[in-house]
Short mmCIF file of C-alpha atoms and ligand atoms in Angstrom, two decimals:
data_model
loop_
_atom_site.label_atom_id
_atom_site.label_comp_id
_atom_site.label_asym_id
_atom_site.label_seq_id
_atom_site.Cartn_x
_atom_site.Cartn_y
_atom_site.Cartn_z
CA MET A 296 111.25 157.65 111.39
CA GLN A 297 114.32 159.03 113.29
CA ILE A 298 117.24 156.45 113.35
CA ARG A 299 119.21 156.66 116.84
CA PHE A 300 121.57 154.24 118.37
CA ASP A 301 121.52 155.54 121.92
CA ASP A 302 123.37 153.41 124.42
CA LYS A 303 124.02 150.71 121.83
CA ILE A 304 127.46 149.11 122.19
CA VAL A 305 129.37 149.08 118.87
CA ALA A 306 132.68 147.48 117.64
CA VAL A 307 134.09 148.44 114.09
CA THR A 308 137.14 146.78 113.10
CA ALA A 309 140.00 148.77 110.86
CA ALA A 310 138.16 151.99 111.52
CA GLY A 311 141.52 154.05 111.11
CA SER A 312 140.61 154.84 107.60
CA GLY A 313 138.16 154.60 104.62
CA PHE A 314 134.72 152.85 105.32
CA GLY A 315 135.62 151.74 108.87
CA ARG A 316 136.13 155.49 110.02
CA ALA A 317 133.17 156.37 108.24
CA ILE A 318 130.94 153.97 109.67
CA ALA A 319 132.30 154.47 113.10
CA LYS A 320 131.76 158.25 112.89
CA ALA A 321 128.06 157.87 111.71
CA LEU A 322 127.19 155.50 114.32
CA ALA A 323 128.74 157.66 116.88
CA ALA A 324 126.91 160.69 115.81
CA LEU A 325 123.71 158.73 116.08
CA GLY A 326 124.30 158.17 119.76
CA ALA A 327 126.30 154.80 119.76
CA ARG A 328 128.91 153.78 121.98
CA VAL A 329 131.49 152.84 119.47
CA HIS A 330 134.74 150.84 120.05
CA ALA A 331 136.78 150.92 117.05
CA CYS A 332 140.06 149.29 116.35
CA ASP A 333 143.03 149.50 113.96
CA ILE A 334 146.74 148.48 113.29
CA SER A 335 147.55 152.09 112.96
CA PRO A 336 147.76 154.19 115.99
CA ASP A 337 147.65 157.42 113.97
CA GLY A 338 144.60 156.45 112.07
CA ILE A 339 142.45 155.12 114.76
CA ALA A 340 143.57 158.40 116.66
CA GLU A 341 142.24 160.37 114.07
CA THR A 342 139.02 158.84 114.03
CA ALA A 343 138.37 158.96 117.76
CA LYS A 344 138.93 162.79 117.36
CA SER A 345 135.32 163.43 116.44
CA GLY A 346 134.11 161.89 119.83
CA GLY A 347 131.93 159.10 121.11
CA ILE A 348 134.63 156.47 119.89
CA GLU A 349 136.99 154.30 122.12
CA PRO A 350 140.06 153.70 119.85
CA ALA A 351 142.13 150.71 120.37
CA VAL A 352 145.28 149.74 118.62
CA VAL A 353 145.10 145.94 117.46
CA ASP A 354 146.46 143.84 114.77
CA LEU A 355 143.60 141.71 113.69
CA THR A 356 145.63 139.11 112.23
CA ASP A 357 146.64 138.15 115.53
CA ARG A 358 143.79 136.05 116.71
CA ASP A 359 144.40 136.24 120.38
CA ALA A 360 144.40 140.16 120.11
CA ALA A 361 141.39 140.25 118.23
CA ALA A 362 139.53 138.10 120.44
CA HIS A 363 140.93 139.97 123.46
CA TRP A 364 139.83 143.28 122.09
CA ILE A 365 136.13 141.93 121.65
CA HIS A 366 136.14 140.43 125.32
CA ASN A 367 137.59 143.79 126.75
CA ILE A 368 134.81 145.58 125.21
CA GLU A 369 132.31 143.09 126.73
CA ALA A 370 134.03 143.44 130.09
CA SER A 371 134.38 147.32 129.89
CA THR A 372 130.72 147.96 129.37
CA GLY A 373 129.18 144.93 131.02
CA ARG A 374 127.27 143.90 128.25
CA ALA A 375 127.23 142.21 124.90
CA ILE A 376 128.05 143.91 121.99
CA ASP A 377 124.70 145.12 120.21
CA ILE A 378 126.14 145.66 116.80
CA LEU A 379 129.36 144.14 115.31
CA ILE A 380 131.02 145.55 112.21
CA ASN A 381 133.45 143.48 110.62
CA ASN A 382 135.23 145.83 108.01
CA ALA A 383 139.05 144.76 108.18
CA GLY A 384 140.33 143.56 104.72
CA GLY A 385 141.51 144.69 101.45
CA THR A 386 144.19 143.55 98.93
CA LEU A 387 147.14 144.53 100.91
CA GLY A 388 148.64 146.45 98.22
CA ASN A 389 149.00 143.34 96.13
CA THR A 390 148.42 143.59 92.39
CA MET A 391 147.06 140.99 89.77
CA SER A 392 149.60 138.31 89.02
CA PRO A 393 148.87 135.03 87.21
CA ILE A 394 147.98 132.38 89.68
CA GLU A 395 151.09 130.43 88.89
CA SER A 396 152.95 133.23 90.50
CA VAL A 397 150.98 133.61 93.38
CA SER A 398 152.86 132.88 96.80
CA ASP A 399 151.46 131.23 99.56
CA THR A 400 152.27 134.21 101.71
CA GLN A 401 150.44 136.45 99.47
CA TRP A 402 147.39 134.11 99.54
CA ASP A 403 147.54 133.24 103.11
CA SER A 404 147.99 137.08 104.29
CA ILE A 405 144.84 138.05 102.46
CA PHE A 406 142.64 135.56 103.95
CA ALA A 407 144.27 136.35 107.47
CA ILE A 408 142.79 139.85 107.33
CA ASN A 409 139.73 139.53 105.12
CA VAL A 410 138.32 136.02 106.44
CA ASN A 411 139.92 134.98 109.53
CA ALA A 412 139.66 138.26 111.35
CA THR A 413 135.94 138.40 110.59
CA PHE A 414 135.59 134.55 111.66
CA VAL A 415 137.49 135.53 114.95
CA CYS A 416 135.62 138.71 115.84
CA CYS A 417 132.44 136.90 115.37
CA ARG A 418 133.30 133.66 117.52
CA ALA A 419 134.58 136.08 120.22
CA ALA A 420 131.34 138.05 120.09
CA ALA A 421 128.91 135.23 119.81
CA ALA A 422 128.57 133.84 123.31
CA LYS A 423 127.28 137.07 124.82
CA MET A 424 125.38 138.07 121.59
CA LYS A 425 123.42 134.94 121.78
CA GLN A 426 122.82 135.26 125.39
CA ALA A 427 121.43 138.90 124.82
CA ARG A 428 118.96 137.29 122.36
CA ALA A 429 119.51 140.56 120.12
CA GLY A 430 122.26 142.20 118.10
CA ARG A 431 123.56 142.72 114.41
CA ILE A 432 126.60 141.54 112.62
CA ILE A 433 127.56 143.48 109.42
CA ASN A 434 130.50 142.03 107.17
CA ILE A 435 132.25 144.26 104.65
CA SER A 436 132.70 141.79 101.70
CA SER A 437 132.87 143.37 98.28
CA THR A 438 131.15 143.19 94.74
CA ALA A 439 134.21 140.99 94.17
CA ALA A 440 131.78 138.43 95.96
CA LEU A 441 129.28 138.46 93.18
CA HIS A 442 131.57 138.58 90.32
CA PRO A 443 135.31 138.54 89.44
CA SER A 444 137.06 141.20 90.96
CA GLN A 445 138.40 144.01 88.81
CA THR A 446 141.81 143.90 90.97
CA GLY A 447 142.26 140.54 89.41
CA ILE A 448 143.49 139.31 92.66
CA GLN A 449 142.40 135.67 93.16
CA ALA A 450 142.84 135.62 96.78
CA TYR A 451 140.73 138.74 97.33
CA SER A 452 137.90 137.58 95.19
CA SER A 453 138.17 134.12 97.15
CA THR A 454 138.09 135.83 100.53
CA LYS A 455 135.27 138.04 99.90
CA HIS A 456 133.12 135.10 98.62
CA ALA A 457 134.03 133.54 101.89
CA VAL A 458 132.86 136.53 103.67
CA LEU A 459 129.72 136.04 102.05
CA GLY A 460 129.43 132.33 102.62
CA LEU A 461 130.19 133.06 106.36
CA THR A 462 127.58 135.80 106.62
CA ARG A 463 124.85 133.30 104.90
CA GLN A 464 125.85 130.44 107.32
CA LEU A 465 125.77 132.55 110.40
CA SER A 466 122.47 134.15 109.60
CA LYS A 467 121.07 130.79 109.98
CA GLU A 468 123.03 129.91 112.98
CA PHE A 469 122.03 133.18 114.69
CA GLY A 470 118.50 133.61 113.66
CA SER A 471 116.76 131.90 116.32
CA TYR A 472 118.64 134.24 118.72
CA GLY A 473 117.16 137.35 117.20
CA ILE A 474 120.46 138.45 115.74
CA THR A 475 120.65 139.44 112.06
CA VAL A 476 123.96 138.90 109.83
CA ASN A 477 124.23 140.80 106.60
CA THR A 478 127.02 141.90 104.40
CA ILE A 479 127.92 144.79 102.20
CA ALA A 480 129.45 144.63 99.06
CA PRO A 481 131.05 147.97 97.86
CA GLY A 482 132.11 148.35 94.33
CA ARG A 483 135.32 149.83 93.75
CA ILE A 484 135.60 153.26 95.82
CA PRO A 485 138.60 155.44 95.89
CA ASN A 486 137.80 156.42 99.37
CA THR A 487 141.47 157.54 100.64
CA PRO A 488 143.85 160.06 99.19
CA ALA A 489 146.30 157.43 97.89
CA LYS A 490 143.36 155.65 96.54
CA PHE A 491 142.06 158.65 94.51
CA ALA A 492 145.52 159.78 93.43
CA ALA A 493 145.74 155.99 91.75
CA TRP A 494 142.35 156.84 90.16
CA GLU A 495 143.42 159.99 88.76
CA ARG A 496 146.70 158.49 87.46
CA GLY A 497 144.38 156.07 85.57
CA GLY A 498 143.83 158.96 83.16
CA GLU A 499 140.84 160.17 81.66
CA ALA A 500 140.04 157.34 79.24
CA LYS A 501 140.07 154.82 81.92
CA GLN A 502 137.99 157.00 84.21
CA GLN A 503 135.26 157.68 81.59
CA THR A 504 135.13 153.77 80.91
CA THR A 505 134.67 153.00 84.60
CA LEU A 506 131.86 155.93 85.17
CA GLU A 507 129.97 154.62 82.20
CA ARG A 508 129.87 151.14 83.69
CA ILE A 509 127.99 152.85 86.85
CA SER A 510 124.36 153.45 86.33
CA LEU A 511 124.49 156.47 88.63
CA GLY A 512 127.43 157.75 86.78
CA ARG A 513 129.48 158.78 89.82
CA LEU A 514 131.95 157.18 92.23
CA GLY A 515 130.88 155.87 95.34
CA THR A 516 131.90 157.34 98.78
CA SER A 517 132.73 155.71 102.55
CA GLU A 518 129.60 157.79 103.26
CA ASP A 519 127.60 155.73 100.83
CA VAL A 520 128.72 152.55 102.36
CA ALA A 521 128.26 154.00 106.03
CA LYS A 522 124.37 154.62 105.01
CA ALA A 523 124.13 150.87 104.31
CA ALA A 524 125.74 150.17 107.49
CA ILE A 525 123.28 152.29 109.48
CA PHE A 526 120.41 150.46 107.70
CA PHE A 527 121.69 146.95 108.58
CA ALA A 528 122.47 148.28 112.13
CA SER A 529 118.74 149.77 112.66
CA ASP A 530 115.38 148.45 113.08
CA LEU A 531 114.63 149.20 109.57
CA SER A 532 116.36 145.96 108.74
CA GLY A 533 114.87 143.97 111.35
CA PHE A 534 113.37 141.25 109.19
CA ILE A 535 116.32 140.97 106.61
CA SER A 536 119.36 138.45 107.47
CA GLY A 537 121.91 136.44 105.26
CA GLN A 538 121.62 139.12 102.40
CA VAL A 539 124.31 140.97 100.66
CA LEU A 540 123.64 144.64 99.57
CA ALA A 541 125.77 146.09 96.86
CA ILE A 542 126.96 149.58 97.27
CA ASP A 543 128.26 150.28 93.61
CA GLY A 544 125.86 153.01 92.09
CA GLY A 545 124.33 150.01 89.63
CA GLU A 546 127.42 148.56 87.97
CA TRP A 547 127.16 146.27 85.25
N1 LIG B 898 137.57 150.92 98.73
C1 LIG B 898 136.95 149.99 98.13
O1 LIG B 898 137.16 150.06 96.88
C2 LIG B 898 136.64 148.67 98.78
C3 LIG B 898 135.72 147.93 97.63
C4 LIG B 898 135.07 146.94 98.24
C5 LIG B 898 135.40 146.59 99.33
N2 LIG B 898 136.11 147.14 100.17
C6 LIG B 898 136.30 146.51 101.45
O2 LIG B 898 136.13 147.57 102.62
C7 LIG B 898 136.87 147.27 103.71
C8 LIG B 898 137.51 148.47 104.18
O3 LIG B 898 138.09 148.68 102.94
P1 LIG B 898 138.57 150.37 102.73
O4 LIG B 898 138.94 150.66 101.26
O5 LIG B 898 137.87 151.32 103.63
O6 LIG B 898 140.14 150.28 103.36
P2 LIG B 898 141.26 151.56 103.83
O7 LIG B 898 142.56 150.89 103.09
O8 LIG B 898 140.82 152.61 103.68
O9 LIG B 898 141.63 151.11 105.36
C9 LIG B 898 141.85 149.67 105.78
C10 LIG B 898 142.36 149.86 107.47
O10 LIG B 898 142.70 148.63 107.65
C11 LIG B 898 143.69 148.88 108.58
N3 LIG B 898 144.29 147.53 108.69
C12 LIG B 898 145.09 146.77 107.99
N4 LIG B 898 145.63 145.64 108.16
C13 LIG B 898 145.24 145.75 109.58
C14 LIG B 898 145.29 144.68 110.64
N5 LIG B 898 146.13 143.62 110.51
N6 LIG B 898 144.57 145.06 112.04
C15 LIG B 898 143.90 146.04 111.98
N7 LIG B 898 143.72 146.82 111.06
C16 LIG B 898 144.18 146.82 109.83
C17 LIG B 898 144.61 149.93 107.88
O11 LIG B 898 145.43 150.57 108.86
C18 LIG B 898 143.61 150.58 107.65
O12 LIG B 898 143.03 151.82 108.57
C19 LIG B 898 137.61 145.89 103.22
O13 LIG B 898 137.24 144.90 103.69
C20 LIG B 898 137.66 146.11 101.96
O14 LIG B 898 138.13 144.83 101.34
C21 LIG B 898 136.55 148.21 99.85
#
């Protein structure tokens, strides 16, 4: 079976780096008309260089701007979005600190990008997707939604559980419209030069311990995550909804 997305309208959030970039490029290479946004003008311009990707600079924590981006895609294509990929999120550079010293700002800022942006993009795309009676929503959560996060960041783990909860709830709401809603849960993947440098700084002993916990004995890549996105976006997953797929090489 050959997987193609010719003429499919795809929206990918935070595609100026990492998984978002890999997903946008993979779907564009398979024929999709990809719309991709990021807060970083340079990042999203770099992603768009490979072709088939319409870039936009959007701060997804600005609810109006995020909804406007979705509605612009619908207006410019004259169609519903076929495949919405809510990838935006992260730890925002925070590190673990005991909960008694977690500030409201730290907590709220992680929720703003990890949960609120996903909610706003789903809400903005919903009406037209339901009218079209077809579609795919793929939310990127994390294995931090399945067990305590290795980052130790309480807000990060909480937001990724929330993304999983939203996914399950929306799968119920969207199911009768023929729309599937699933989530991908990557393990820790050093998918940018900065993250890889941090991994290397951790030293050989720590690296060894981490790799021993991964059944496949290697680190994951952005392309591993993009393959899962292709699966959930394709007809292969047509009877799968409300599910979470860990992309962690079998980590225990
Ligand atoms: N890398 C990992 O190890 C890992 C593991 C599990 C889950 N995840 C999740 O995968 C998703 C992508 O992570 P990644 O590691 O590829 O990220 P990344 O750090 O490589 O890229 C994040 C992108 O988000 C953009 N961004 C940040 N704030 C934004 C905003 N307000 N509006 C728009 N764009 C904004 C950045 O400019 C950047 O391009 C996130 O939801 C993250 O939580 C990552």
